[in-house]
Short mmCIF file of C-alpha atoms in Angstrom, two decimals:
data_model
loop_
_atom_site.label_atom_id
_atom_site.label_comp_id
_atom_site.label_asym_id
_atom_site.label_seq_id
_atom_site.Cartn_x
_atom_site.Cartn_y
_atom_site.Cartn_z
CA MET V 970 15.03 3.54 19.81
CA VAL V 971 17.50 4.10 22.69
CA PRO V 972 16.22 1.06 24.62
CA PHE V 973 16.57 -1.10 21.52
CA LEU V 974 20.16 0.31 21.17
CA VAL V 975 21.01 -0.45 24.81
CA ALA V 976 19.52 -3.94 24.44
CA ALA V 977 21.59 -4.62 21.31
CA LEU V 978 24.77 -3.35 22.94
CA VAL V 979 24.13 -5.63 26.00
CA LEU V 980 23.54 -8.50 23.62
CA ALA V 981 26.88 -7.83 21.77
CA LEU V 982 28.66 -7.43 25.05
CA LEU V 983 27.23 -10.72 26.42
CA GLY V 984 28.31 -12.50 23.29
CA GLY V 985 31.81 -11.00 23.64
CA ALA V 986 31.88 -12.05 27.23
CA THR V 987 30.86 -15.54 26.35
CA VAL V 988 33.84 -15.83 23.97
CA VAL V 989 36.20 -14.56 26.58
CA VAL V 990 34.93 -16.71 29.50
CA SER V 991 33.62 -19.90 27.99
CA GLU V 992 35.89 -22.90 28.06
CA SER V 993 34.03 -24.87 25.41
CA PRO V 994 34.87 -23.72 21.78
CA ILE V 995 31.30 -24.43 20.72
CA ARG V 996 29.91 -22.05 23.26
CA ALA V 997 32.51 -19.52 22.32
CA ALA V 998 31.46 -19.76 18.67
CA GLY V 999 27.86 -19.36 19.78
CA GLY V 1000 28.85 -16.26 21.61
CA LEU V 1001 30.55 -14.97 18.54
CA VAL V 1002 27.41 -15.33 16.54
CA THR V 1003 25.45 -13.64 19.37
CA CYS V 1004 28.06 -10.76 19.29
CA CYS V 1005 27.48 -10.40 15.51
CA VAL V 1006 23.73 -10.29 15.91
CA GLY V 1007 24.17 -7.63 18.69
CA VAL V 1008 26.46 -5.42 16.59
CA SER V 1009 24.12 -5.75 13.67
CA ALA V 1010 21.13 -4.71 15.74
CA ALA V 1011 23.10 -1.71 17.26
CA ALA V 1012 23.90 -0.53 13.72
CA ALA V 1013 20.32 -0.79 12.85
CA ALA V 1014 19.23 1.19 15.94
CA LEU V 1015 21.75 3.77 15.04
CA SER V 1016 20.07 3.91 11.54
CA ALA V 1017 23.36 3.23 9.77
CA PRO V 1018 22.51 2.53 6.18
CA LEU V 1019 23.57 -0.91 4.63
CA MET V 1020 25.57 -1.87 7.60
CA PRO V 1021 23.11 -4.00 9.58
CA GLY V 1022 22.68 -6.55 6.86
CA ILE V 1023 26.24 -6.64 5.83
CA VAL V 1024 27.44 -7.18 9.37
CA LEU V 1025 24.92 -9.92 9.88
CA TRP V 1026 25.90 -11.50 6.55
CA LEU V 1027 29.61 -11.28 6.85
CA GLY V 1028 29.95 -11.45 10.60
CA ALA V 1029 27.49 -14.09 11.61
CA GLY V 1030 27.46 -16.00 8.28
CA GLY V 1031 30.92 -15.66 6.96
CA ILE V 1032 32.84 -15.67 10.33
CA GLY V 1033 30.73 -17.06 12.93
CA LEU V 1034 29.27 -20.05 11.15
CA LEU V 1035 32.54 -20.81 9.57
CA LEU V 1036 34.28 -20.99 12.80
CA LEU V 1037 31.44 -23.00 14.32
CA ALA V 1038 31.68 -25.45 11.47
CA ALA V 1039 35.36 -25.75 11.95
CA VAL V 1040 34.95 -26.46 15.60
CA LEU V 1041 32.38 -29.08 14.90
CA LEU V 1042 34.52 -30.64 12.19
CA LEU V 1043 37.65 -30.80 14.47
CA ASN V 1044 35.46 -32.36 17.23
CA LEU V 1045 36.72 -29.78 19.73
CA SER V 1046 33.75 -30.08 22.02
CA GLN V 1047 35.91 -30.92 24.91
CA GLU V 1048 37.21 -28.23 27.04
CA GLU V 1049 40.74 -27.03 26.46
CA ARG V 1050 43.26 -28.91 28.39
CA GLY V 1051 45.60 -27.39 30.92
CA ARG V 1052 45.69 -23.92 32.36
CA ARG V 1053 45.00 -20.84 30.38
CA ARG V 1054 47.70 -18.72 29.09
CA VAL V 1055 46.73 -15.93 31.32
CA GLY V 1056 49.92 -14.82 33.07
CA VAL V 1057 51.02 -11.42 34.25
CA ARG V 1058 50.63 -9.89 30.81
CA GLY V 1059 47.04 -11.21 30.49
CA THR V 1060 46.01 -9.99 33.87
CA LEU V 1061 47.64 -6.59 33.18
CA ALA V 1062 45.84 -6.35 29.76
CA GLY V 1063 42.51 -7.16 31.52
CA GLY V 1064 42.94 -4.58 34.09
CA VAL V 1065 43.99 -1.96 31.46
CA ALA V 1066 40.91 -2.88 29.39
CA LEU V 1067 38.61 -2.68 32.44
CA ALA V 1068 39.99 0.80 33.41
CA PHE V 1069 39.72 1.76 29.80
CA ALA V 1070 36.15 0.66 29.62
CA ILE V 1071 35.14 2.41 32.95
CA VAL V 1072 36.59 5.72 31.79
CA LEU V 1073 34.76 5.30 28.40
CA LEU V 1074 31.47 4.38 29.96
CA ARG V 1075 31.76 7.54 32.32
CA ALA V 1076 32.48 9.58 29.21
CA ALA V 1077 29.49 8.12 27.51
CA ARG V 1078 27.23 9.80 30.01
CA SER V 1079 27.64 13.04 28.23
CA ALA V 1080 25.76 11.76 25.20
CA THR V 1081 25.43 13.96 22.18
CA ALA V 1082 22.67 14.16 19.54
CA LEU V 1083 23.25 12.01 16.55
CA PRO V 1084 23.63 14.19 13.37
CA SER V 1085 21.60 12.12 10.88
CA GLY V 1086 21.57 12.67 7.13
CA ILE V 1087 23.65 9.75 5.80
CA THR V 1088 21.46 7.76 3.43
CA GLY V 1089 22.02 4.55 1.65
CA SER V 1090 22.59 6.34 -1.62
CA ASP V 1091 25.43 8.34 0.15
CA VAL V 1092 27.11 5.21 1.26
CA SER V 1093 26.56 3.61 -2.22
CA ALA V 1094 28.14 6.63 -3.82
CA ALA V 1095 31.18 6.50 -1.47
CA LEU V 1096 31.55 2.85 -2.16
CA GLY V 1097 31.33 3.53 -5.90
CA GLN V 1098 33.73 6.53 -5.85
CA SER V 1099 35.91 7.34 -2.83
CA VAL V 1100 36.63 3.61 -1.64
CA ALA V 1101 36.08 1.81 -4.83
CA PRO V 1102 39.72 0.68 -5.18
CA ALA V 1103 39.81 -0.41 -1.47
CA LEU V 1104 36.55 -2.29 -2.04
CA GLY V 1105 37.82 -3.98 -4.97
CA VAL V 1106 41.01 -5.09 -3.22
CA ALA V 1107 38.96 -6.29 -0.27
CA VAL V 1108 36.65 -8.42 -2.57
CA VAL V 1109 39.62 -9.83 -4.46
CA ALA V 1110 41.15 -10.68 -1.04
CA LEU V 1111 38.03 -12.42 0.11
CA ALA V 1112 37.68 -14.40 -3.00
CA SER V 1113 41.32 -15.49 -2.75
CA ALA V 1114 40.94 -16.44 0.81
CA VAL V 1115 37.91 -18.62 -0.19
CA VAL V 1116 39.95 -20.26 -2.97
CA VAL V 1117 42.90 -20.70 -0.61
CA THR V 1118 40.66 -22.30 1.98
CA ILE V 1119 39.06 -24.82 -0.44
CA ALA V 1120 42.60 -25.64 -1.79
CA LEU V 1121 43.96 -26.23 1.80
CA ILE V 1122 41.12 -28.29 2.82
CA ARG V 1123 41.17 -30.50 -0.29
CA ARG V 1124 44.89 -30.98 -0.25
CA ARG V 1125 46.03 -34.47 0.54
CA THR V 1126 49.02 -34.56 2.76
CA MET I 1493 20.35 9.27 20.21
CA MET I 1494 23.44 8.36 21.96
CA VAL I 1495 26.58 7.91 19.88
CA SER I 1496 29.34 7.76 22.49
CA LEU I 1497 27.66 4.74 24.16
CA PRO I 1498 28.16 2.58 21.03
CA PHE I 1499 31.66 3.93 20.67
CA ALA I 1500 32.48 2.83 24.22
CA ALA I 1501 30.75 -0.56 23.78
CA GLY I 1502 32.81 -1.03 20.60
CA LEU I 1503 36.12 -0.30 22.25
CA LEU I 1504 35.12 -2.58 25.09
CA LEU I 1505 34.36 -5.40 22.61
CA PHE I 1506 37.78 -4.71 21.03
CA CYS I 1507 39.46 -5.09 24.36
CA MET I 1508 37.63 -8.31 25.07
CA GLY I 1509 38.78 -9.78 21.73
CA LEU I 1510 42.29 -8.88 22.48
CA LEU I 1511 42.05 -10.45 25.94
CA THR I 1512 40.68 -13.58 24.36
CA ALA I 1513 43.50 -13.70 21.78
CA ALA I 1514 46.06 -13.29 24.53
CA ALA I 1515 44.63 -15.80 26.92
CA ARG I 1516 43.42 -18.75 25.03
CA ARG I 1517 45.59 -21.57 23.57
CA SER I 1518 43.25 -22.89 20.93
CA PHE I 1519 43.93 -21.62 17.52
CA LEU I 1520 40.12 -21.39 16.54
CA VAL I 1521 39.26 -19.58 19.80
CA VAL I 1522 42.01 -17.11 19.24
CA LEU I 1523 40.51 -16.50 15.80
CA MET I 1524 37.13 -16.01 17.55
CA GLY I 1525 38.77 -13.45 19.78
CA ALA I 1526 40.23 -11.58 16.65
CA ALA I 1527 36.67 -11.63 15.11
CA VAL I 1528 35.23 -10.13 18.34
CA ALA I 1529 37.89 -7.41 18.14
CA VAL I 1530 37.04 -6.74 14.58
CA LEU I 1531 33.33 -6.49 15.42
CA GLY I 1532 34.11 -4.05 18.09
CA ALA I 1533 36.32 -1.94 15.90
CA VAL I 1534 33.39 -1.95 13.16
CA LEU I 1535 31.01 -0.93 15.83
CA ALA I 1536 33.21 1.92 16.92
CA MET I 1537 33.88 3.02 13.25
CA ILE I 1538 30.15 2.99 12.59
CA ALA I 1539 29.44 5.30 15.66
CA ALA I 1540 32.28 7.61 14.75
CA ALA I 1541 31.00 7.75 11.14
CA LEU I 1542 27.48 8.62 12.26
CA ARG I 1543 28.80 11.20 14.73
CA HIS I 1544 30.81 13.02 12.00
CA GLY I 1545 28.16 12.48 9.31
CA SER I 1546 30.73 10.86 6.91
CA ALA I 1547 29.44 8.38 4.32
CA VAL I 1548 33.12 7.59 3.37
CA ALA I 1549 33.94 6.47 6.85
CA LEU I 1550 30.85 4.18 6.94
CA ALA I 1551 31.95 2.76 3.57
CA SER I 1552 35.52 2.28 4.96
CA ALA I 1553 34.02 0.30 7.88
CA LEU I 1554 32.35 -1.92 5.27
CA VAL I 1555 35.62 -2.46 3.41
CA PHE I 1556 37.38 -3.14 6.73
CA LEU I 1557 34.81 -5.70 7.55
CA VAL I 1558 35.23 -7.56 4.21
CA LEU I 1559 38.95 -7.48 4.71
CA ALA I 1560 38.68 -8.90 8.13
CA THR I 1561 36.29 -11.68 6.88
CA ALA I 1562 39.07 -12.65 4.39
CA MET I 1563 41.51 -12.75 7.16
CA VAL I 1564 39.52 -15.03 9.23
CA VAL I 1565 38.61 -17.35 6.43
CA ALA I 1566 42.30 -17.79 5.40
CA ALA I 1567 43.34 -18.22 9.14
CA THR I 1568 40.55 -20.91 9.55
CA ALA I 1569 41.79 -22.74 6.51
CA THR I 1570 45.29 -22.48 8.05
CA ALA I 1571 44.05 -23.92 11.39
CA LEU I 1572 42.30 -26.86 9.60
CA ALA I 1573 45.40 -27.55 7.59
CA THR I 1574 47.54 -27.54 10.59
CA TYR I 1575 45.18 -29.81 12.47
CA ARG I 1576 45.26 -32.29 9.71
CA ARG I 1577 49.02 -32.18 9.53
CA ARG I 1578 49.98 -32.10 13.13
CA GLY I 1579 46.93 -33.46 14.86
CA THR I 1580 46.54 -30.48 17.14
CA GLU I 1581 45.59 -26.88 16.92
CA ASN I 1582 46.89 -25.87 20.36
CA LEU I 1583 49.20 -22.97 20.00
CA ASP I 1584 51.51 -24.15 22.74
CA GLU I 1585 52.30 -27.18 20.85
CA LEU I 1586 52.92 -25.61 17.46
CA THR I 1587 56.56 -24.75 17.92
CA GLU I 1588 58.10 -25.62 14.49
CA LEU I 1589 59.05 -22.05 13.74
CA SER I 1590 60.40 -21.21 17.15
CA GLY I 1591 63.98 -21.63 16.01
#
């Protein structure tokens, strides 16, 4: 399982790097979908119940394909014009992120065993009891966002 | 099985998303960066939830993902409406509210 986990994480990081580096918005959207698939595969390798399918469904389907369709609709296949907005702050943020990642990856060497025991029924029970109000709010927000999206797109101004 | 490695990868993804949002000028690409940051946060939350054996934390990650999807959907609609109204989605040219 560990090689599968490492491969999934590499896939996710490659997708994220594609979003950061790629000039073409279409390639960036493809990188986002790749990142979603990698995160979903990592969740599957970690034996997280319910999460792989939902990450793939919402992440790749709800977010990735939506943004890809938006990019294709706006015909943004050309590269962005002009220089990037990477100034001193962007370089500084990148350096801090790199240092942070190095520290974290060094810390990851001391790997610990995964305490398993969470099952799908546990997560379902938590969804139905502990986080039920939050889940209701989230679903209402998602439905509202879809309605607002349709209204904004169909609006004639 | 390693848990801290997915946690580190999630935080690295989160940093990549923040860097994309800070560096790019296209509205939709900034949204893609935000989505990558959300995915990194979800991965870190999954790893932390499995490490501590908390089903509630895992369910909270799911709720967070649904809310983030709603945010991205609404922001994409805003980007499309802005493009229809202004003819551009370049953030450097959208200065109506700059005062």
